[in-house]
Coordinates of N, CA and C in Angstrom, one line a residue:
Chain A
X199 N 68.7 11.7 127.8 CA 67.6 11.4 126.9 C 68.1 10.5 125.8
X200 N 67.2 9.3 125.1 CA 68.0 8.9 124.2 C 67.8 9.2 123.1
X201 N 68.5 8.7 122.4 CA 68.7 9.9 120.7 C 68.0 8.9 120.0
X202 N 68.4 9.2 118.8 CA 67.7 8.5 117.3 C 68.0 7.2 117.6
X203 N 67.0 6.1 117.6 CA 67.3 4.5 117.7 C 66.9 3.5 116.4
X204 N 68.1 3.0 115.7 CA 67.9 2.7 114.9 C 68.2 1.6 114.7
X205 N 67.6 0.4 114.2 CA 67.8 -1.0 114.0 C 67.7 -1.7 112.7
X206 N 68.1 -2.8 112.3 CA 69.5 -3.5 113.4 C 70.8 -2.1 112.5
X207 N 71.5 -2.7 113.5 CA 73.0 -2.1 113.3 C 73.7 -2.5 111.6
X208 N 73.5 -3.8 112.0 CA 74.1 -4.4 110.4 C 73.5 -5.0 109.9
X209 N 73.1 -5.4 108.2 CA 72.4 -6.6 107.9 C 73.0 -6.7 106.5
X210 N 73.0 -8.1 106.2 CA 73.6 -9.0 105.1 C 72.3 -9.4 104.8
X211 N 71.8 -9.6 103.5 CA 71.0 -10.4 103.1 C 71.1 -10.6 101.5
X212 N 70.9 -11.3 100.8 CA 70.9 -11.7 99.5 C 70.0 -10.8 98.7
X213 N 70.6 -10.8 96.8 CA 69.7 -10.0 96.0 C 68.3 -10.3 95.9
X214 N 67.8 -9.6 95.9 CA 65.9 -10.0 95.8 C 65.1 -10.4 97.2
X215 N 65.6 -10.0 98.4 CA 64.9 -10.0 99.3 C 64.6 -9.1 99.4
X216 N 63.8 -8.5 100.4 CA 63.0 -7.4 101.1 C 63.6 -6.8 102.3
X217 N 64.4 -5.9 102.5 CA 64.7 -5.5 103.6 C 64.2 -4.2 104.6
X218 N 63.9 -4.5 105.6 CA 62.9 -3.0 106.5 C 64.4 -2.5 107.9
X219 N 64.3 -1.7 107.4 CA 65.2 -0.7 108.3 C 63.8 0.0 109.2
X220 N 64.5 0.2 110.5 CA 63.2 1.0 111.2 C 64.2 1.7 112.1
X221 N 63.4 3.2 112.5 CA 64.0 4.3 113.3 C 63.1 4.9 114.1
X222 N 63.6 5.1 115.5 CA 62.5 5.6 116.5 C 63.3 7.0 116.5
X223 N 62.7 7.9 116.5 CA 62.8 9.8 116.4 C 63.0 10.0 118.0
X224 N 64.0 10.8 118.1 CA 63.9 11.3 119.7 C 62.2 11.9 119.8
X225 N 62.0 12.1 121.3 CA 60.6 11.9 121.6 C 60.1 13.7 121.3
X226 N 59.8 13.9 121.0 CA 58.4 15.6 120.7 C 59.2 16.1 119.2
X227 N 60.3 15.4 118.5 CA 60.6 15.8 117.4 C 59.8 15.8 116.0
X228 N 59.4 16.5 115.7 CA 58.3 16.6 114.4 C 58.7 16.1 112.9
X229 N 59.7 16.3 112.9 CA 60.5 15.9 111.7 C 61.7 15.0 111.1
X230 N 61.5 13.8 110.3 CA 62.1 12.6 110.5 C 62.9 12.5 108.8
X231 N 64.1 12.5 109.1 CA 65.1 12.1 107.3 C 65.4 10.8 107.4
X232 N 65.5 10.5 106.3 CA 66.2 9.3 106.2 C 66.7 9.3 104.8
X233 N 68.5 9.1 105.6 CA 69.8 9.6 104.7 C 70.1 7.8 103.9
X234 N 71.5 7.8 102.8 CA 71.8 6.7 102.3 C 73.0 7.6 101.9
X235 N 74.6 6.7 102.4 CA 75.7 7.4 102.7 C 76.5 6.3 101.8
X236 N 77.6 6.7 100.9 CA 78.0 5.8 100.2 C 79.2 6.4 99.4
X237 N 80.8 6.1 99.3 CA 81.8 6.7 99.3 C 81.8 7.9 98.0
X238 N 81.0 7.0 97.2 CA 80.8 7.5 95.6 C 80.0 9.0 95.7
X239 N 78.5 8.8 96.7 CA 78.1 9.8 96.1 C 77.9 10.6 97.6
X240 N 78.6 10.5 98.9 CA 78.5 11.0 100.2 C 76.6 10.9 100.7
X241 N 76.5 11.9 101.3 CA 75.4 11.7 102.4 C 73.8 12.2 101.4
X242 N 73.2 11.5 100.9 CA 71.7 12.0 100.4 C 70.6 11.5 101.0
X243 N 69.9 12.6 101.1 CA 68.4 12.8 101.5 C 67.6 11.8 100.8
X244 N 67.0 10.8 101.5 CA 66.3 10.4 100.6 C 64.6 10.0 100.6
X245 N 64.0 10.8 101.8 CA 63.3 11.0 102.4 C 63.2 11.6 103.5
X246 N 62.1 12.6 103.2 CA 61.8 13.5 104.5 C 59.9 13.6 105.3
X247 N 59.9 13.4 106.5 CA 58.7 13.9 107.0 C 58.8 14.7 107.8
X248 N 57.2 15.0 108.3 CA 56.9 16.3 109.2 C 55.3 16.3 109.5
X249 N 55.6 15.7 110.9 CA 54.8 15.5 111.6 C 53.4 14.1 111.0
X250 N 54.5 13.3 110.6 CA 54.3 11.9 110.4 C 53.8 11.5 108.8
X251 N 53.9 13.3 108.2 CA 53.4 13.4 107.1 C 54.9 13.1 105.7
X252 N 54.9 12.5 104.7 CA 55.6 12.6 103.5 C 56.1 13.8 103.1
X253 N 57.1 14.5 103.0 CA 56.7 16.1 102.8 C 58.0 16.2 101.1
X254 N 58.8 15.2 101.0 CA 59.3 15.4 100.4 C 60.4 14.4 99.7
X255 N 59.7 13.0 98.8 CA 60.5 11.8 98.3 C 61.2 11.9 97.5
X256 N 62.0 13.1 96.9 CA 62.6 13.2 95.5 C 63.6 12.3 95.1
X257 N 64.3 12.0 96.7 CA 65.4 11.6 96.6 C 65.2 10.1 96.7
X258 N 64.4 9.6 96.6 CA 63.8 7.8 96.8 C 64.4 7.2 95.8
X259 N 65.3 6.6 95.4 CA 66.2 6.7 94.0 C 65.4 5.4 93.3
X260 N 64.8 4.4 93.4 CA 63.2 4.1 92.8 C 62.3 3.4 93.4
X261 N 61.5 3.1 92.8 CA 60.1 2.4 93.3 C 60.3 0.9 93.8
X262 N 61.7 0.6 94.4 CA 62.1 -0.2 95.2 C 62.1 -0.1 96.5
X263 N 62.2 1.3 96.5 CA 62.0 2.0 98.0 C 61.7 2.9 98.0
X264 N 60.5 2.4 99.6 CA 59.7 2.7 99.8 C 59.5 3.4 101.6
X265 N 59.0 4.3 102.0 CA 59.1 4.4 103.6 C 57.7 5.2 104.4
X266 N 57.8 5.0 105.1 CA 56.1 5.0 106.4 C 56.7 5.7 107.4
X267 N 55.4 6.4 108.0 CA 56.0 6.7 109.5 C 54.3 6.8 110.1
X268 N 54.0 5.4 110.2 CA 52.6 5.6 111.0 C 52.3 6.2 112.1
X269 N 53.3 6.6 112.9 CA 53.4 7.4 114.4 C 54.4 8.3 114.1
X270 N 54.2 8.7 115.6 CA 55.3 10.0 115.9 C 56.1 9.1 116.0
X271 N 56.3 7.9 116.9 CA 57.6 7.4 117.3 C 57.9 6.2 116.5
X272 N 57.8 6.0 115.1 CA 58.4 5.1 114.3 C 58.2 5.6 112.9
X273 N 59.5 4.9 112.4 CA 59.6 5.2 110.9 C 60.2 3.8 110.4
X274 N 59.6 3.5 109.1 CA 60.3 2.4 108.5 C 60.8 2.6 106.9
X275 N 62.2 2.3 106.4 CA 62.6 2.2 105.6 C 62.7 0.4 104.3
X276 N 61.9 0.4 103.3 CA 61.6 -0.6 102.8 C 62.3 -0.8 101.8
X277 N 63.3 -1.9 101.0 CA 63.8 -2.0 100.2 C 63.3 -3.3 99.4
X278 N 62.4 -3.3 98.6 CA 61.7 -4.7 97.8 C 61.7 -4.6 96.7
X279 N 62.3 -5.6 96.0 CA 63.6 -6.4 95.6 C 65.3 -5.2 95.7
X280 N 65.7 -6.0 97.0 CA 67.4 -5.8 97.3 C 68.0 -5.2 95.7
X281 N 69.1 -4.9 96.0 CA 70.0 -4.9 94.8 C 71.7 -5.0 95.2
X282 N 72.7 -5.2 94.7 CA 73.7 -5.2 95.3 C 74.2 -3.9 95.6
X283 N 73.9 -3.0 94.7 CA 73.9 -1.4 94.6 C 73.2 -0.3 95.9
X284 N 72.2 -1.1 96.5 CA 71.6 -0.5 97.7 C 72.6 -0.7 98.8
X285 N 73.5 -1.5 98.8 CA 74.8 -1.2 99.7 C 75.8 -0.1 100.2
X286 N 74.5 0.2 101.3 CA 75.2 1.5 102.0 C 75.2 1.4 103.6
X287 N 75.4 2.5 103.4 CA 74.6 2.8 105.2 C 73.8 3.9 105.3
X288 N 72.8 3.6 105.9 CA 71.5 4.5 105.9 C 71.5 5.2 107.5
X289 N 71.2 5.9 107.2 CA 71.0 7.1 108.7 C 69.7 7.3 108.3
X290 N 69.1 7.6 110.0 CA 67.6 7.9 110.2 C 68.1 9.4 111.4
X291 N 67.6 10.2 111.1 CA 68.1 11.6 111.8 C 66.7 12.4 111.8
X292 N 66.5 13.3 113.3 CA 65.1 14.0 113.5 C 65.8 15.2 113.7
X293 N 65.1 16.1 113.9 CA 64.8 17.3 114.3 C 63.4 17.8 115.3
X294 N 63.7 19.1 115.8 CA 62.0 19.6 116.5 C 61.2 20.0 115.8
X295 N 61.9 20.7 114.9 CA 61.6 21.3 113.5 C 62.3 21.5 112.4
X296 N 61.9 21.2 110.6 CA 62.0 21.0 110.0 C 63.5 21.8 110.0
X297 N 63.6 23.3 110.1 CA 64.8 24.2 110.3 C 66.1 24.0 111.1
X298 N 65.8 22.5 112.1 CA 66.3 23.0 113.2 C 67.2 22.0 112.6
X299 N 68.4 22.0 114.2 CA 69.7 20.8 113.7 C 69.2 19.4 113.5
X300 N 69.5 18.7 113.4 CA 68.8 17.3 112.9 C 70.2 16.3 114.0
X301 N 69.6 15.4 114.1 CA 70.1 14.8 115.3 C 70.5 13.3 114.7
X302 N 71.3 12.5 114.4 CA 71.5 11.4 113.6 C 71.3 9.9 114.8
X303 N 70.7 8.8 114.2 CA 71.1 7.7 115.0 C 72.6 7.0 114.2
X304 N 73.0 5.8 114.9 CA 73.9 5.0 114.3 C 74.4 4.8 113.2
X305 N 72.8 4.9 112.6 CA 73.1 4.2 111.5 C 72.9 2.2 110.8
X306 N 72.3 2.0 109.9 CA 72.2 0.6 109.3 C 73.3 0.2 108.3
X307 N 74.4 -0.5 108.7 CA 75.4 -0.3 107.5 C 74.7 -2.3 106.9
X308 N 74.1 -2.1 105.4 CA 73.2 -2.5 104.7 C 74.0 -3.5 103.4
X309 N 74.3 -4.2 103.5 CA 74.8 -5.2 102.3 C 74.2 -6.0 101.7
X310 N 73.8 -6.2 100.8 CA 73.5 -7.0 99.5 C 74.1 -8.0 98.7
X311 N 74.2 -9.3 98.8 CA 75.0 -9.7 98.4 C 74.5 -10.3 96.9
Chain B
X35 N 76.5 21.9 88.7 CA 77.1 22.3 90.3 C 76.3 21.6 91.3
X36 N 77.0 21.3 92.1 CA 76.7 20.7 93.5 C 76.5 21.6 94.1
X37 N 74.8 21.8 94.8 CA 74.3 22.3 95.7 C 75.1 22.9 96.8
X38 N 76.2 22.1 97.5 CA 77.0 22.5 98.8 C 78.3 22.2 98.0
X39 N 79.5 22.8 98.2 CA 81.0 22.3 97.8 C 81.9 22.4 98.6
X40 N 82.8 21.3 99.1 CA 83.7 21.5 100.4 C 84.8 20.8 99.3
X41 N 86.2 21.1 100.1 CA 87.4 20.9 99.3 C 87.3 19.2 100.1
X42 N 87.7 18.2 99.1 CA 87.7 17.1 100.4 C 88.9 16.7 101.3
X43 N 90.1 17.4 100.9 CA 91.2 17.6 101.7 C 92.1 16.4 101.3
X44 N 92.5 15.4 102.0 CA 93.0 16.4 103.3 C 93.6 17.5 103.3
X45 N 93.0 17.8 105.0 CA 93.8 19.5 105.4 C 94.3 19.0 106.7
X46 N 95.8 18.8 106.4 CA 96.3 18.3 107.8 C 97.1 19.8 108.5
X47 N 96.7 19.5 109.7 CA 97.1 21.1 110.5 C 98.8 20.3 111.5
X48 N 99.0 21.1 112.3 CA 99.6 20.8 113.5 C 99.1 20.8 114.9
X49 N 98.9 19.8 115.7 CA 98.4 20.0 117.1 C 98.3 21.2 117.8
X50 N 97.6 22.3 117.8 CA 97.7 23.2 118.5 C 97.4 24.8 117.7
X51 N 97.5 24.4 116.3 CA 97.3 25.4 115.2 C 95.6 25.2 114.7
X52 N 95.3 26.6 114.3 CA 94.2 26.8 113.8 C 93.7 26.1 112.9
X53 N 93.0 25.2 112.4 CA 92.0 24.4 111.3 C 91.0 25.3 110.4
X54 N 91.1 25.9 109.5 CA 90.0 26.1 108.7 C 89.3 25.3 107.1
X55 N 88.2 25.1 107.6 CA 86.9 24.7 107.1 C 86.5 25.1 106.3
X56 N 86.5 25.2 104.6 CA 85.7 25.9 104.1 C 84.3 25.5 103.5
X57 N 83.1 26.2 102.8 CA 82.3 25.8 102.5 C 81.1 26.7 101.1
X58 N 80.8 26.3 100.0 CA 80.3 27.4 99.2 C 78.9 26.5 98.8
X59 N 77.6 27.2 98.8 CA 76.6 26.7 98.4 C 75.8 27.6 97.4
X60 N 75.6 26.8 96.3 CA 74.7 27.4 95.0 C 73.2 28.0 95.5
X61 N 72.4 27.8 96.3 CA 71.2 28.3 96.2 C 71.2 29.7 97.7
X62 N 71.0 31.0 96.7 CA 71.1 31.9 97.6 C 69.9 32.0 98.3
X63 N 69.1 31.0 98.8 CA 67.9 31.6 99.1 C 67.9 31.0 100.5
X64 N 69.3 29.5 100.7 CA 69.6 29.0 101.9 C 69.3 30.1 103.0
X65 N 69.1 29.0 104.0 CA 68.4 29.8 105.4 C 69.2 29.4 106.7
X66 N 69.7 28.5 106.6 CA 70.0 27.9 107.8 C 71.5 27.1 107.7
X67 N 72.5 27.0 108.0 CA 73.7 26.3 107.8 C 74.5 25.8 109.0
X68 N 74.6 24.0 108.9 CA 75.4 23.5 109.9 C 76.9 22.8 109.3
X69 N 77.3 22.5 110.9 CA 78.2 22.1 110.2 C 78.2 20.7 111.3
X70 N 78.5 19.3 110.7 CA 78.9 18.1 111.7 C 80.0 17.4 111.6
X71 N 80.6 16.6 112.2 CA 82.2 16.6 112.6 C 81.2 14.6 112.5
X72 N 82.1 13.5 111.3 CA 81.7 12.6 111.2 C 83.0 11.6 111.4
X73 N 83.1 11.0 112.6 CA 84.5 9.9 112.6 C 84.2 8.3 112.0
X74 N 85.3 8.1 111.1 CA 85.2 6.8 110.6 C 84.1 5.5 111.4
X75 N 83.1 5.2 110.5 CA 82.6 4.6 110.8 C 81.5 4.8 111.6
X76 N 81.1 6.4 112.2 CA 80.5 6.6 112.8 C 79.2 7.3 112.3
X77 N 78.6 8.0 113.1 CA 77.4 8.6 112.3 C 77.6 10.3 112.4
X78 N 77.1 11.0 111.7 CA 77.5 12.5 112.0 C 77.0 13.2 113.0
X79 N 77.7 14.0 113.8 CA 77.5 14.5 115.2 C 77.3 16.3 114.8
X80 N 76.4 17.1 115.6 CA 76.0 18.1 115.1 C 77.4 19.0 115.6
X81 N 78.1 20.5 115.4 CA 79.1 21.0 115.8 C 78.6 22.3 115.8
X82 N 78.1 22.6 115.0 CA 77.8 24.2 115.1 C 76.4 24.8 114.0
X83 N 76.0 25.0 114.6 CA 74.7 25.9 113.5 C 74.5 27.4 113.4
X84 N 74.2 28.3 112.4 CA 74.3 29.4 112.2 C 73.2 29.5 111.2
X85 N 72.8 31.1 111.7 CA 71.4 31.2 110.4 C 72.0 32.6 109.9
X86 N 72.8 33.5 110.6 CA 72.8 35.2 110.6 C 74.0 35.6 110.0
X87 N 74.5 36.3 109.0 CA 75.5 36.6 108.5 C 76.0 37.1 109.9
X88 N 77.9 36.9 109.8 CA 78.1 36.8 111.1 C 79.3 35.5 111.6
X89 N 80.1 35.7 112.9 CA 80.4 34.4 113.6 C 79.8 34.3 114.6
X90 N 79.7 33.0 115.3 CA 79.1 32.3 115.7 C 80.3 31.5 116.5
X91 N 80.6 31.9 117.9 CA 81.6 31.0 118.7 C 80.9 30.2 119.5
X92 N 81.4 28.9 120.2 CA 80.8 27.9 121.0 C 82.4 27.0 120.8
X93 N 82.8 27.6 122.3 CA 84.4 27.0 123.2 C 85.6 27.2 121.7
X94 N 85.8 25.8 121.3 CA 87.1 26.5 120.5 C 86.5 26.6 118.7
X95 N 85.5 25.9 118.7 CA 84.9 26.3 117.6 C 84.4 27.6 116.8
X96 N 84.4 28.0 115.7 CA 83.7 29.3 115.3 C 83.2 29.3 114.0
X97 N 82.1 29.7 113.7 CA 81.0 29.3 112.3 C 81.0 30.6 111.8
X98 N 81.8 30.9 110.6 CA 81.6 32.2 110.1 C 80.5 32.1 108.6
X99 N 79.4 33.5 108.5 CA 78.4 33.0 107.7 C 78.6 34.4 106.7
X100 N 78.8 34.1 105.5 CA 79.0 35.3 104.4 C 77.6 34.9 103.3
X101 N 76.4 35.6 103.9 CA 75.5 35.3 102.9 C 75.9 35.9 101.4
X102 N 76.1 37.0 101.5 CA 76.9 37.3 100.1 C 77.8 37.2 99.3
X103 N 78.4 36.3 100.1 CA 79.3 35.4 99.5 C 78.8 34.0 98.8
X104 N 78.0 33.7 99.7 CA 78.1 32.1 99.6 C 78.4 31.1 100.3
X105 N 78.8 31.3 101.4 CA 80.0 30.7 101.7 C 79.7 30.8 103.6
X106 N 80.4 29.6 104.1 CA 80.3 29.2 105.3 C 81.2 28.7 105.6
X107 N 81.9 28.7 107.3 CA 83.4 28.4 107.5 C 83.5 27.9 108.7
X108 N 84.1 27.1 109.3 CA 84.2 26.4 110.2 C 86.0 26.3 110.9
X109 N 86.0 27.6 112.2 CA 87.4 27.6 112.7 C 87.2 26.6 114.2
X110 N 88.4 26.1 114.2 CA 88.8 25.1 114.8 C 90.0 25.5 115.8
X111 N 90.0 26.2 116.7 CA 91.2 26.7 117.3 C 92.3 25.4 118.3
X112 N 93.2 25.4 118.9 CA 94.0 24.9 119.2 C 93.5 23.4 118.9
X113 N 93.3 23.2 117.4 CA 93.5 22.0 117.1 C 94.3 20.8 117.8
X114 N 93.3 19.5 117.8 CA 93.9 18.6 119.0 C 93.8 17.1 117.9
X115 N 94.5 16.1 117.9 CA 94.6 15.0 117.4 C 92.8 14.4 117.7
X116 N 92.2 14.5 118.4 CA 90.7 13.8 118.6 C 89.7 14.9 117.8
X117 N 90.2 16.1 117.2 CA 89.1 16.6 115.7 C 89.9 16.0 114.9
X118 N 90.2 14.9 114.8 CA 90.5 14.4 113.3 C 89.8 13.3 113.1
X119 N 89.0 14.2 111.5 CA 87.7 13.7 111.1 C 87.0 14.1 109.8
X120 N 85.9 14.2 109.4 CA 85.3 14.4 108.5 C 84.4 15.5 109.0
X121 N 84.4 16.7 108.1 CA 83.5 17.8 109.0 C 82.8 18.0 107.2
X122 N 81.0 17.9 107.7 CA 80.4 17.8 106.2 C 79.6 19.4 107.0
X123 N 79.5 19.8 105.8 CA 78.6 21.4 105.9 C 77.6 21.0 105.6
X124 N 75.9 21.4 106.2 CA 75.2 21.1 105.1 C 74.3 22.4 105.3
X125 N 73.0 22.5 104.6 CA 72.5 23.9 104.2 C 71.3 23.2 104.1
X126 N 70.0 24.2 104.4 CA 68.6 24.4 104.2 C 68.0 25.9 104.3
X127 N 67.2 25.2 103.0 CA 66.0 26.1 102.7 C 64.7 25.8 103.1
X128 N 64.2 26.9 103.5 CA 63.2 26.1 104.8 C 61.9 25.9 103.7
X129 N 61.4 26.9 102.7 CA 60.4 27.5 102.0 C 59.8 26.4 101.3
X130 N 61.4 25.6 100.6 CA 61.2 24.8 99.9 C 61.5 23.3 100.2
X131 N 61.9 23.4 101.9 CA 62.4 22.4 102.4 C 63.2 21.4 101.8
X132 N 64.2 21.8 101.2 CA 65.6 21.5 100.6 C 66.5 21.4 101.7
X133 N 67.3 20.3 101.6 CA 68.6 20.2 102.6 C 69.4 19.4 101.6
X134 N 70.4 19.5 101.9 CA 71.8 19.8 101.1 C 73.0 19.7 102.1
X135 N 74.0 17.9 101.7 CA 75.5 18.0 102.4 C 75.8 18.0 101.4
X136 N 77.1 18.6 102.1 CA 78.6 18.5 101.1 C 79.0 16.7 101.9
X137 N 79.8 16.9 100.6 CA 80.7 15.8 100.5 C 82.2 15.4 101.7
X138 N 82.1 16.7 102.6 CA 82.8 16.5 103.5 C 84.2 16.8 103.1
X139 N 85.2 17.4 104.2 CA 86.2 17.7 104.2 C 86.9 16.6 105.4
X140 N 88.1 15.6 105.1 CA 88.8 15.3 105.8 C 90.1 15.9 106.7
X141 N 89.7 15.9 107.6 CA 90.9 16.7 108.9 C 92.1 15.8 109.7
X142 N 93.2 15.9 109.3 CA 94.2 15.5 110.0 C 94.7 16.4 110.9
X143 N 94.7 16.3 112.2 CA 95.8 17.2 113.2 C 96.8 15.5 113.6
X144 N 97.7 16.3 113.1 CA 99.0 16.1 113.7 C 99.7 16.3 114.8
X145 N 99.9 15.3 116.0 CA 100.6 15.5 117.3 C 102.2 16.3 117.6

């Protein structure tokens, strides 16, 4: 089966652009995270859904980003206006259910220059 | 306090010796606790999950869970040079749908 598919792998782009991360959820899983991993502060949550619904932004660290999941099988991560500071790598990870193990893709390792 | 606390090591063992894992989290109302094994560069891979005070074996791995403690453990038996890695704990509360890693422990086995 294939697992969490997440795109692109790497991106470079300059301060003040707009960048969209997107992640396809293994298929009948209900519930979709999307992590930001970074040596300083390790692995945080920074949005969660369930069953295509918002269930929980706290961790959206501001109104720069932004994220969707119009379907079961897509989710998009939005970053408008870049910063050099948003330089991480981002994981998109599902589960069946909210309880259950959560299952990680690749990963977007994310640069700002 | 940080929600989940892991020592970040290194904890270098010897090839063939036992590895332990340790792990302590602030919110007693946690429900559910894993543990994933993360190699440089890579993304985190699931290793063991436990909900029940209790261990929890699966081949040389073993997930011990001390609700009343706090605290959650990850044994690693005949340690082999290929678990050397990053093993992050992490913890959920289902009620409130809180999840919660630690910061990860780095693992050296030594050949």
């Amino acid at each position: 089966d294939a697992g969490v598919i997440q795109s692109p792998r790497h991106e470079v782009t300059e301060m003040g652009q707009e960048v969209t991360l997107r992640c396809k959820p293994i298929s009948g899983h209900n519930s979709l995270f999307w992590y930001r991993q970074t040596m300083m502060r390790g692995l945080e949550l920074l949005i969660y859904f369930n069953n295509n619904v918002p269930i929980d932004d706290s961790g959206m660290p501001e109104d720069r980003f932004s994220a969707k999941m119009p379907n079961a099988s897509f989710s998009t991560l939005k970053i408008q206006p870049s910063e050099p500071r948003d330089s991480a790598v981002y994981f998109c990870a599902s589960s069946l259910i909210s309880n259950q193990p959560q299952h990680f893709g690749d990963g977007t390792r994310l640069s700002i220059l | 306090q940080k929600e989940v606390e892991q020592n970040s090591g290194p904890l270098s063992v010897p090839e063939g010796a036992i590895a332990s894992l340790n792990c302590t989290y602030s919110d007693r109302g946690s429900q559910s606790f894993f543990w994933y094994r993360q190699y440089s560069g890579k993304s985190p891979e699931l290793i063991m999950f436990i909900y029940s005070n209790g261990d929890k074996e699966d081949g040389r791995f073993t997930a011990q869970l001390n609700k009343a403690s706090q605290y959650v453990s990850l044994l690693i038996r005949d340690s082999q040079p290929s678990d050397s890695a990053t093993y992050l704990c992490a913890v959920n509360r289902h009620n409130f749908n809180k999840f919660y890693f630690g910061s990860g422990t780095k693992l050296n086995v030594k050949p």
